[in-house]
Amino acid sequence: MSPASQPALVLASGSRTRAEMLERAGLIAILDKPAVDEEEVKLAGRAEGVPADAVAEALAELKAQRITRRHPGALVIGADQMLDCEGVWFDKPADRAGAREQLLALRGKTHQLVSCAVVLRDGQRLWHKVDRAKLTMRWFSEAFLDDYLDRAGEEVLRSVGAYQLEGLGAQLFQKIEGDFFTILGLPLLPLLGFLRVHGVGTE
């Protein structure tokens, strides 16, 4: 199928990392960021005792639903990621102080990153995938942490947990179990497989 005849692909996200993952995999996606109150969904999930993976799935579908009506016939990807450490959920830090607090809380512990992708077309769910990775952060000194924050700069505010594993954040970890793309925020390989079946990313 030629690129001109492939269905349009839309990423319902403002995530630079997810957009770059698709682009590097050779896919051209329209970026359309939805207006979603993620904190409201998470608060409701906490109150109802919903697990982190179910919240990630709900948010991914909600993002795609908000966008699908704007792009008739397109395959719309919604995605979300949750960080769960011993039952505590973490969000992207608002500032350096918040990043420092998160990293101190994660230091020496194992946490889970749960990533979900949902694909809709014209409001109908066609596919979804939830994947998990386990990351064990090593014990480090506060002097090391402050140096890390100085060197990493504003990048620590881009991701939940205040680290990018593909960069300086690798220095924070002792052990990692799981798919690299899932850690970055998207179960990319299963998504690519689904898209190929639907004529996207094929020759």
JSON list of C-alpha atoms in Angstrom, two decimals:
[
{"chain": "A", "resi": 1, "resn": "MET", "atom": "CA", "xyz": [0.00, 0.00, 0.00]},
{"chain": "A", "resi": 2, "resn": "SER", "atom": "CA", "xyz": [1.46, 3.36, -1.01]},
{"chain": "A", "resi": 3, "resn": "PRO", "atom": "CA", "xyz": [1.74, 6.15, 1.57]},
{"chain": "A", "resi": 4, "resn": "ALA", "atom": "CA", "xyz": [-0.92, 8.13, -0.29]},
{"chain": "A", "resi": 5, "resn": "SER", "atom": "CA", "xyz": [-3.45, 5.32, 0.05]},
{"chain": "A", "resi": 6, "resn": "GLN", "atom": "CA", "xyz": [-2.75, 4.52, 3.70]},
{"chain": "A", "resi": 7, "resn": "PRO", "atom": "CA", "xyz": [-5.27, 5.64, 6.32]},
{"chain": "A", "resi": 8, "resn": "ALA", "atom": "CA", "xyz": [-4.32, 8.81, 8.15]},
{"chain": "A", "resi": 9, "resn": "LEU", "atom": "CA", "xyz": [-2.53, 8.26, 11.46]},
{"chain": "A", "resi": 10, "resn": "VAL", "atom": "CA", "xyz": [-3.15, 10.60, 14.39]},
{"chain": "A", "resi": 11, "resn": "LEU", "atom": "CA", "xyz": [-1.36, 10.70, 17.73]},
{"chain": "A", "resi": 12, "resn": "ALA", "atom": "CA", "xyz": [-3.68, 12.08, 20.40]},
{"chain": "A", "resi": 13, "resn": "SER", "atom": "CA", "xyz": [-0.87, 13.42, 22.53]},
{"chain": "A", "resi": 14, "resn": "GLY", "atom": "CA", "xyz": [1.45, 16.31, 23.15]},
{"chain": "A", "resi": 15, "resn": "SER", "atom": "CA", "xyz": [4.31, 13.96, 24.05]},
{"chain": "A", "resi": 16, "resn": "ARG", "atom": "CA", "xyz": [7.48, 14.78, 22.16]},
{"chain": "A", "resi": 17, "resn": "THR", "atom": "CA", "xyz": [8.94, 11.40, 23.10]},
{"chain": "A", "resi": 18, "resn": "ARG", "atom": "CA", "xyz": [6.02, 9.40, 21.65]},
{"chain": "A", "resi": 19, "resn": "ALA", "atom": "CA", "xyz": [5.98, 11.51, 18.50]},
{"chain": "A", "resi": 20, "resn": "GLU", "atom": "CA", "xyz": [9.71, 10.91, 18.01]},
{"chain": "A", "resi": 21, "resn": "MET", "atom": "CA", "xyz": [9.28, 7.16, 18.55]},
{"chain": "A", "resi": 22, "resn": "LEU", "atom": "CA", "xyz": [6.74, 6.97, 15.73]},
{"chain": "A", "resi": 23, "resn": "GLU", "atom": "CA", "xyz": [8.79, 9.21, 13.47]},
{"chain": "A", "resi": 24, "resn": "ARG", "atom": "CA", "xyz": [11.96, 7.18, 13.97]},
{"chain": "A", "resi": 25, "resn": "ALA", "atom": "CA", "xyz": [9.98, 4.04, 13.15]},
{"chain": "A", "resi": 26, "resn": "GLY", "atom": "CA", "xyz": [9.14, 5.63, 9.80]},
{"chain": "A", "resi": 27, "resn": "LEU", "atom": "CA", "xyz": [5.56, 6.66, 10.52]},
{"chain": "A", "resi": 28, "resn": "ILE", "atom": "CA", "xyz": [4.07, 10.04, 9.73]},
{"chain": "A", "resi": 29, "resn": "ALA", "atom": "CA", "xyz": [1.45, 10.96, 12.32]},
{"chain": "A", "resi": 30, "resn": "ILE", "atom": "CA", "xyz": [-0.65, 14.07, 12.77]},
{"chain": "A", "resi": 31, "resn": "LEU", "atom": "CA", "xyz": [-0.22, 15.39, 16.32]},
{"chain": "A", "resi": 32, "resn": "ASP", "atom": "CA", "xyz": [-3.42, 16.55, 18.00]},
{"chain": "A", "resi": 33, "resn": "LYS", "atom": "CA", "xyz": [-3.26, 17.11, 21.74]},
{"chain": "A", "resi": 34, "resn": "PRO", "atom": "CA", "xyz": [-6.54, 16.43, 23.56]},
{"chain": "A", "resi": 35, "resn": "ALA", "atom": "CA", "xyz": [-7.91, 18.45, 26.45]},
{"chain": "A", "resi": 36, "resn": "VAL", "atom": "CA", "xyz": [-8.12, 15.86, 29.22]},
{"chain": "A", "resi": 37, "resn": "ASP", "atom": "CA", "xyz": [-8.10, 16.43, 32.99]},
{"chain": "A", "resi": 38, "resn": "GLU", "atom": "CA", "xyz": [-5.77, 13.55, 33.82]},
{"chain": "A", "resi": 39, "resn": "GLU", "atom": "CA", "xyz": [-5.67, 14.39, 37.51]},
{"chain": "A", "resi": 40, "resn": "GLU", "atom": "CA", "xyz": [-9.45, 14.09, 37.80]},
{"chain": "A", "resi": 41, "resn": "VAL", "atom": "CA", "xyz": [-9.34, 10.60, 36.24]},
{"chain": "A", "resi": 42, "resn": "LYS", "atom": "CA", "xyz": [-6.51, 9.54, 38.54]},
{"chain": "A", "resi": 43, "resn": "LEU", "atom": "CA", "xyz": [-8.25, 10.86, 41.63]},
{"chain": "A", "resi": 44, "resn": "ALA", "atom": "CA", "xyz": [-11.39, 8.94, 40.71]},
{"chain": "A", "resi": 45, "resn": "GLY", "atom": "CA", "xyz": [-9.31, 5.83, 40.12]},
{"chain": "A", "resi": 46, "resn": "ARG", "atom": "CA", "xyz": [-7.63, 6.13, 43.50]},
{"chain": "A", "resi": 47, "resn": "ALA", "atom": "CA", "xyz": [-10.97, 6.67, 45.24]},
{"chain": "A", "resi": 48, "resn": "GLU", "atom": "CA", "xyz": [-12.46, 3.58, 43.59]},
{"chain": "A", "resi": 49, "resn": "GLY", "atom": "CA", "xyz": [-9.39, 1.39, 44.15]},
{"chain": "A", "resi": 50, "resn": "VAL", "atom": "CA", "xyz": [-8.76, 0.98, 40.42]},
{"chain": "A", "resi": 51, "resn": "PRO", "atom": "CA", "xyz": [-5.31, -0.46, 39.56]},
{"chain": "A", "resi": 52, "resn": "ALA", "atom": "CA", "xyz": [-2.75, 1.66, 37.72]},
{"chain": "A", "resi": 53, "resn": "ASP", "atom": "CA", "xyz": [-2.99, -0.30, 34.47]},
{"chain": "A", "resi": 54, "resn": "ALA", "atom": "CA", "xyz": [-6.76, 0.27, 34.29]},
{"chain": "A", "resi": 55, "resn": "VAL", "atom": "CA", "xyz": [-6.26, 4.00, 34.82]},
{"chain": "A", "resi": 56, "resn": "ALA", "atom": "CA", "xyz": [-3.62, 4.12, 32.08]},
{"chain": "A", "resi": 57, "resn": "GLU", "atom": "CA", "xyz": [-6.02, 2.34, 29.72]},
{"chain": "A", "resi": 58, "resn": "ALA", "atom": "CA", "xyz": [-8.90, 4.65, 30.61]},
{"chain": "A", "resi": 59, "resn": "LEU", "atom": "CA", "xyz": [-6.77, 7.74, 30.01]},
{"chain": "A", "resi": 60, "resn": "ALA", "atom": "CA", "xyz": [-5.40, 6.41, 26.71]},
{"chain": "A", "resi": 61, "resn": "GLU", "atom": "CA", "xyz": [-8.92, 5.74, 25.41]},
{"chain": "A", "resi": 62, "resn": "LEU", "atom": "CA", "xyz": [-10.26, 9.06, 26.68]},
{"chain": "A", "resi": 63, "resn": "LYS", "atom": "CA", "xyz": [-7.50, 10.94, 24.84]},
{"chain": "A", "resi": 64, "resn": "ALA", "atom": "CA", "xyz": [-8.24, 9.09, 21.61]},
{"chain": "A", "resi": 65, "resn": "GLN", "atom": "CA", "xyz": [-12.01, 9.60, 21.98]},
{"chain": "A", "resi": 66, "resn": "ARG", "atom": "CA", "xyz": [-11.53, 13.36, 22.38]},
{"chain": "A", "resi": 67, "resn": "ILE", "atom": "CA", "xyz": [-9.63, 13.47, 19.08]},
{"chain": "A", "resi": 68, "resn": "THR", "atom": "CA", "xyz": [-11.27, 10.83, 16.85]},
{"chain": "A", "resi": 69, "resn": "ARG", "atom": "CA", "xyz": [-14.24, 13.01, 15.88]},
{"chain": "A", "resi": 70, "resn": "ARG", "atom": "CA", "xyz": [-11.85, 15.59, 14.40]},
{"chain": "A", "resi": 71, "resn": "HIS", "atom": "CA", "xyz": [-10.30, 13.03, 12.04]},
{"chain": "A", "resi": 72, "resn": "PRO", "atom": "CA", "xyz": [-12.95, 10.89, 10.29]},
{"chain": "A", "resi": 73, "resn": "GLY", "atom": "CA", "xyz": [-11.55, 7.62, 8.96]},
{"chain": "A", "resi": 74, "resn": "ALA", "atom": "CA", "xyz": [-8.18, 8.07, 10.64]},
{"chain": "A", "resi": 75, "resn": "LEU", "atom": "CA", "xyz": [-6.49, 5.65, 13.01]},
{"chain": "A", "resi": 76, "resn": "VAL", "atom": "CA", "xyz": [-6.17, 7.60, 16.24]},
{"chain": "A", "resi": 77, "resn": "ILE", "atom": "CA", "xyz": [-3.63, 6.51, 18.86]},
{"chain": "A", "resi": 78, "resn": "GLY", "atom": "CA", "xyz": [-4.22, 7.40, 22.49]},
{"chain": "A", "resi": 79, "resn": "ALA", "atom": "CA", "xyz": [-1.48, 6.58, 25.00]},
{"chain": "A", "resi": 80, "resn": "ASP", "atom": "CA", "xyz": [-0.75, 6.97, 28.67]},
{"chain": "A", "resi": 81, "resn": "GLN", "atom": "CA", "xyz": [1.82, 5.88, 31.22]},
{"chain": "A", "resi": 82, "resn": "MET", "atom": "CA", "xyz": [1.57, 5.38, 34.98]},
{"chain": "A", "resi": 83, "resn": "LEU", "atom": "CA", "xyz": [4.37, 5.01, 37.51]},
{"chain": "A", "resi": 84, "resn": "ASP", "atom": "CA", "xyz": [3.40, 2.85, 40.51]},
{"chain": "A", "resi": 85, "resn": "CYS", "atom": "CA", "xyz": [5.79, 2.43, 43.43]},
{"chain": "A", "resi": 86, "resn": "GLU", "atom": "CA", "xyz": [4.43, 0.27, 46.23]},
{"chain": "A", "resi": 87, "resn": "GLY", "atom": "CA", "xyz": [0.90, 1.50, 45.56]},
{"chain": "A", "resi": 88, "resn": "VAL", "atom": "CA", "xyz": [1.84, 5.18, 45.26]},
{"chain": "A", "resi": 89, "resn": "TRP", "atom": "CA", "xyz": [1.30, 6.82, 41.86]},
{"chain": "A", "resi": 90, "resn": "PHE", "atom": "CA", "xyz": [3.69, 9.46, 40.60]},
{"chain": "A", "resi": 91, "resn": "ASP", "atom": "CA", "xyz": [3.04, 12.26, 38.10]},
{"chain": "A", "resi": 92, "resn": "LYS", "atom": "CA", "xyz": [5.42, 14.45, 36.15]},
{"chain": "A", "resi": 93, "resn": "PRO", "atom": "CA", "xyz": [7.16, 16.80, 38.60]},
{"chain": "A", "resi": 94, "resn": "ALA", "atom": "CA", "xyz": [6.22, 20.45, 38.36]},
{"chain": "A", "resi": 95, "resn": "ASP", "atom": "CA", "xyz": [9.67, 21.78, 39.20]},
{"chain": "A", "resi": 96, "resn": "ARG", "atom": "CA", "xyz": [13.17, 20.81, 40.32]},
{"chain": "A", "resi": 97, "resn": "ALA", "atom": "CA", "xyz": [12.09, 20.49, 43.96]},
{"chain": "A", "resi": 98, "resn": "GLY", "atom": "CA", "xyz": [9.33, 18.09, 42.95]},
{"chain": "A", "resi": 99, "resn": "ALA", "atom": "CA", "xyz": [11.77, 16.07, 40.83]},
{"chain": "A", "resi": 100, "resn": "ARG", "atom": "CA", "xyz": [14.17, 15.82, 43.77]},
{"chain": "A", "resi": 101, "resn": "GLU", "atom": "CA", "xyz": [11.37, 14.68, 46.08]},
{"chain": "A", "resi": 102, "resn": "GLN", "atom": "CA", "xyz": [10.25, 12.00, 43.60]},
{"chain": "A", "resi": 103, "resn": "LEU", "atom": "CA", "xyz": [13.76, 10.62, 43.13]},
{"chain": "A", "resi": 104, "resn": "LEU", "atom": "CA", "xyz": [14.35, 10.44, 46.86]},
{"chain": "A", "resi": 105, "resn": "ALA", "atom": "CA", "xyz": [11.08, 8.53, 47.23]},
{"chain": "A", "resi": 106, "resn": "LEU", "atom": "CA", "xyz": [12.08, 6.08, 44.46]},
{"chain": "A", "resi": 107, "resn": "ARG", "atom": "CA", "xyz": [15.69, 5.67, 45.59]},
{"chain": "A", "resi": 108, "resn": "GLY", "atom": "CA", "xyz": [16.57, 2.07, 46.48]},
{"chain": "A", "resi": 109, "resn": "LYS", "atom": "CA", "xyz": [13.12, 0.75, 45.49]},
{"chain": "A", "resi": 110, "resn": "THR", "atom": "CA", "xyz": [11.55, -1.12, 42.59]},
{"chain": "A", "resi": 111, "resn": "HIS", "atom": "CA", "xyz": [8.73, 0.59, 40.73]},
{"chain": "A", "resi": 112, "resn": "GLN", "atom": "CA", "xyz": [6.54, -0.28, 37.77]},
{"chain": "A", "resi": 113, "resn": "LEU", "atom": "CA", "xyz": [5.97, 1.70, 34.61]},
{"chain": "A", "resi": 114, "resn": "VAL", "atom": "CA", "xyz": [2.66, 0.81, 32.97]},
{"chain": "A", "resi": 115, "resn": "SER", "atom": "CA", "xyz": [2.23, 1.98, 29.37]},
{"chain": "A", "resi": 116, "resn": "CYS", "atom": "CA", "xyz": [-0.96, 1.65, 27.36]},
{"chain": "A", "resi": 117, "resn": "ALA", "atom": "CA", "xyz": [-1.87, 2.42, 23.77]},
{"chain": "A", "resi": 118, "resn": "VAL", "atom": "CA", "xyz": [-5.40, 2.40, 22.35]},
{"chain": "A", "resi": 119, "resn": "VAL", "atom": "CA", "xyz": [-6.31, 2.77, 18.67]},
{"chain": "A", "resi": 120, "resn": "LEU", "atom": "CA", "xyz": [-9.72, 4.10, 17.61]},
{"chain": "A", "resi": 121, "resn": "ARG", "atom": "CA", "xyz": [-11.31, 4.81, 14.26]},
{"chain": "A", "resi": 122, "resn": "ASP", "atom": "CA", "xyz": [-14.47, 6.89, 14.09]},
{"chain": "A", "resi": 123, "resn": "GLY", "atom": "CA", "xyz": [-15.01, 6.41, 17.81]},
{"chain": "A", "resi": 124, "resn": "GLN", "atom": "CA", "xyz": [-14.70, 2.61, 17.75]},
{"chain": "A", "resi": 125, "resn": "ARG", "atom": "CA", "xyz": [-11.90, 0.88, 19.62]},
{"chain": "A", "resi": 126, "resn": "LEU", "atom": "CA", "xyz": [-9.97, -1.39, 17.28]},
{"chain": "A", "resi": 127, "resn": "TRP", "atom": "CA", "xyz": [-7.03, -2.40, 19.47]},
{"chain": "A", "resi": 128, "resn": "HIS", "atom": "CA", "xyz": [-5.28, -1.81, 22.76]},
{"chain": "A", "resi": 129, "resn": "LYS", "atom": "CA", "xyz": [-2.20, -3.02, 24.56]},
{"chain": "A", "resi": 130, "resn": "VAL", "atom": "CA", "xyz": [-1.03, -2.64, 28.15]},
{"chain": "A", "resi": 131, "resn": "ASP", "atom": "CA", "xyz": [2.58, -3.44, 28.96]},
{"chain": "A", "resi": 132, "resn": "ARG", "atom": "CA", "xyz": [4.65, -3.19, 32.14]},
{"chain": "A", "resi": 133, "resn": "ALA", "atom": "CA", "xyz": [8.28, -2.76, 33.03]},
{"chain": "A", "resi": 134, "resn": "LYS", "atom": "CA", "xyz": [9.99, -3.10, 36.42]},
{"chain": "A", "resi": 135, "resn": "LEU", "atom": "CA", "xyz": [12.81, -0.73, 37.31]},
{"chain": "A", "resi": 136, "resn": "THR", "atom": "CA", "xyz": [14.98, -0.90, 40.41]},
{"chain": "A", "resi": 137, "resn": "MET", "atom": "CA", "xyz": [16.62, 2.38, 41.34]},
{"chain": "A", "resi": 138, "resn": "ARG", "atom": "CA", "xyz": [19.95, 2.12, 43.11]},
{"chain": "A", "resi": 139, "resn": "TRP", "atom": "CA", "xyz": [20.78, 3.84, 46.36]},
{"chain": "A", "resi": 140, "resn": "PHE", "atom": "CA", "xyz": [22.62, 7.10, 45.68]},
{"chain": "A", "resi": 141, "resn": "SER", "atom": "CA", "xyz": [23.80, 10.01, 47.76]},
{"chain": "A", "resi": 142, "resn": "GLU", "atom": "CA", "xyz": [22.01, 13.34, 47.88]},
{"chain": "A", "resi": 143, "resn": "ALA", "atom": "CA", "xyz": [25.16, 14.93, 46.50]},
{"chain": "A", "resi": 144, "resn": "PHE", "atom": "CA", "xyz": [24.91, 12.65, 43.45]},
{"chain": "A", "resi": 145, "resn": "LEU", "atom": "CA", "xyz": [21.21, 13.50, 43.12]},
{"chain": "A", "resi": 146, "resn": "ASP", "atom": "CA", "xyz": [21.86, 17.24, 43.14]},
{"chain": "A", "resi": 147, "resn": "ASP", "atom": "CA", "xyz": [24.58, 16.84, 40.52]},
{"chain": "A", "resi": 148, "resn": "TYR", "atom": "CA", "xyz": [22.23, 14.73, 38.40]},
{"chain": "A", "resi": 149, "resn": "LEU", "atom": "CA", "xyz": [19.51, 17.39, 38.59]},
{"chain": "A", "resi": 150, "resn": "ASP", "atom": "CA", "xyz": [22.01, 20.11, 37.67]},
{"chain": "A", "resi": 151, "resn": "ARG", "atom": "CA", "xyz": [23.21, 18.19, 34.64]},
{"chain": "A", "resi": 152, "resn": "ALA", "atom": "CA", "xyz": [19.83, 16.89, 33.46]},
{"chain": "A", "resi": 153, "resn": "GLY", "atom": "CA", "xyz": [18.18, 20.32, 33.69]},
{"chain": "A", "resi": 154, "resn": "GLU", "atom": "CA", "xyz": [14.63, 20.82, 32.44]},
{"chain": "A", "resi": 155, "resn": "GLU", "atom": "CA", "xyz": [14.53, 17.34, 30.91]},
{"chain": "A", "resi": 156, "resn": "VAL", "atom": "CA", "xyz": [13.64, 15.88, 34.32]},
{"chain": "A", "resi": 157, "resn": "LEU", "atom": "CA", "xyz": [10.28, 17.67, 34.12]},
{"chain": "A", "resi": 158, "resn": "ARG", "atom": "CA", "xyz": [9.31, 15.90, 30.88]},
{"chain": "A", "resi": 159, "resn": "SER", "atom": "CA", "xyz": [8.66, 12.48, 32.36]},
{"chain": "A", "resi": 160, "resn": "VAL", "atom": "CA", "xyz": [7.05, 10.81, 35.30]},
{"chain": "A", "resi": 161, "resn": "GLY", "atom": "CA", "xyz": [9.74, 9.77, 37.77]},
{"chain": "A", "resi": 162, "resn": "ALA", "atom": "CA", "xyz": [12.03, 12.64, 36.70]},
{"chain": "A", "resi": 163, "resn": "TYR", "atom": "CA", "xyz": [14.33, 10.57, 34.52]},
{"chain": "A", "resi": 164, "resn": "GLN", "atom": "CA", "xyz": [14.99, 9.65, 30.90]},
{"chain": "A", "resi": 165, "resn": "LEU", "atom": "CA", "xyz": [16.46, 6.17, 30.68]},
{"chain": "A", "resi": 166, "resn": "GLU", "atom": "CA", "xyz": [17.87, 6.91, 27.23]},
{"chain": "A", "resi": 167, "resn": "GLY", "atom": "CA", "xyz": [20.08, 9.62, 28.72]},
{"chain": "A", "resi": 168, "resn": "LEU", "atom": "CA", "xyz": [21.65, 10.57, 32.03]},
{"chain": "A", "resi": 169, "resn": "GLY", "atom": "CA", "xyz": [18.83, 8.87, 33.91]},
{"chain": "A", "resi": 170, "resn": "ALA", "atom": "CA", "xyz": [20.42, 5.48, 33.23]},
{"chain": "A", "resi": 171, "resn": "GLN", "atom": "CA", "xyz": [22.89, 6.36, 36.01]},
{"chain": "A", "resi": 172, "resn": "LEU", "atom": "CA", "xyz": [20.06, 6.11, 38.55]},
{"chain": "A", "resi": 173, "resn": "PHE", "atom": "CA", "xyz": [19.33, 2.43, 38.04]},
{"chain": "A", "resi": 174, "resn": "GLN", "atom": "CA", "xyz": [20.54, -0.91, 39.29]},
{"chain": "A", "resi": 175, "resn": "LYS", "atom": "CA", "xyz": [18.24, -3.24, 37.34]},
{"chain": "A", "resi": 176, "resn": "ILE", "atom": "CA", "xyz": [15.64, -2.97, 34.59]},
{"chain": "A", "resi": 177, "resn": "GLU", "atom": "CA", "xyz": [13.17, -5.63, 33.45]},
{"chain": "A", "resi": 178, "resn": "GLY", "atom": "CA", "xyz": [10.95, -4.92, 30.48]},
{"chain": "A", "resi": 179, "resn": "ASP", "atom": "CA", "xyz": [10.68, -3.48, 27.01]},
{"chain": "A", "resi": 180, "resn": "PHE", "atom": "CA", "xyz": [12.66, -0.31, 26.33]},
{"chain": "A", "resi": 181, "resn": "PHE", "atom": "CA", "xyz": [9.87, 1.33, 24.30]},
{"chain": "A", "resi": 182, "resn": "THR", "atom": "CA", "xyz": [7.36, 0.61, 27.07]},
{"chain": "A", "resi": 183, "resn": "ILE", "atom": "CA", "xyz": [9.67, 2.43, 29.47]},
{"chain": "A", "resi": 184, "resn": "LEU", "atom": "CA", "xyz": [9.70, 5.40, 27.10]},
{"chain": "A", "resi": 185, "resn": "GLY", "atom": "CA", "xyz": [5.90, 5.47, 27.20]},
{"chain": "A", "resi": 186, "resn": "LEU", "atom": "CA", "xyz": [4.56, 3.42, 24.29]},
{"chain": "A", "resi": 187, "resn": "PRO", "atom": "CA", "xyz": [4.27, -0.35, 23.63]},
{"chain": "A", "resi": 188, "resn": "LEU", "atom": "CA", "xyz": [5.72, 0.37, 20.21]},
{"chain": "A", "resi": 189, "resn": "LEU", "atom": "CA", "xyz": [6.39, -3.08, 18.73]},
{"chain": "A", "resi": 190, "resn": "PRO", "atom": "CA", "xyz": [2.85, -4.44, 19.28]},
{"chain": "A", "resi": 191, "resn": "LEU", "atom": "CA", "xyz": [1.49, -1.12, 17.97]},
{"chain": "A", "resi": 192, "resn": "LEU", "atom": "CA", "xyz": [3.58, -1.36, 14.81]},
{"chain": "A", "resi": 193, "resn": "GLY", "atom": "CA", "xyz": [2.32, -4.91, 14.27]},
{"chain": "A", "resi": 194, "resn": "PHE", "atom": "CA", "xyz": [-1.29, -3.75, 14.53]},
{"chain": "A", "resi": 195, "resn": "LEU", "atom": "CA", "xyz": [-0.70, -0.82, 12.18]},
{"chain": "A", "resi": 196, "resn": "ARG", "atom": "CA", "xyz": [0.93, -3.03, 9.54]},
{"chain": "A", "resi": 197, "resn": "VAL", "atom": "CA", "xyz": [-2.17, -5.23, 9.50]},
{"chain": "A", "resi": 198, "resn": "HIS", "atom": "CA", "xyz": [-4.19, -2.08, 8.81]},
{"chain": "A", "resi": 199, "resn": "GLY", "atom": "CA", "xyz": [-1.95, -0.92, 5.99]},
{"chain": "A", "resi": 200, "resn": "VAL", "atom": "CA", "xyz": [0.18, 1.62, 7.88]},
{"chain": "A", "resi": 201, "resn": "GLY", "atom": "CA", "xyz": [3.94, 1.29, 7.70]},
{"chain": "A", "resi": 202, "resn": "THR", "atom": "CA", "xyz": [3.93, -1.31, 4.94]},
{"chain": "A", "resi": 203, "resn": "GLU", "atom": "CA", "xyz": [5.64, -1.03, 1.58]}
]
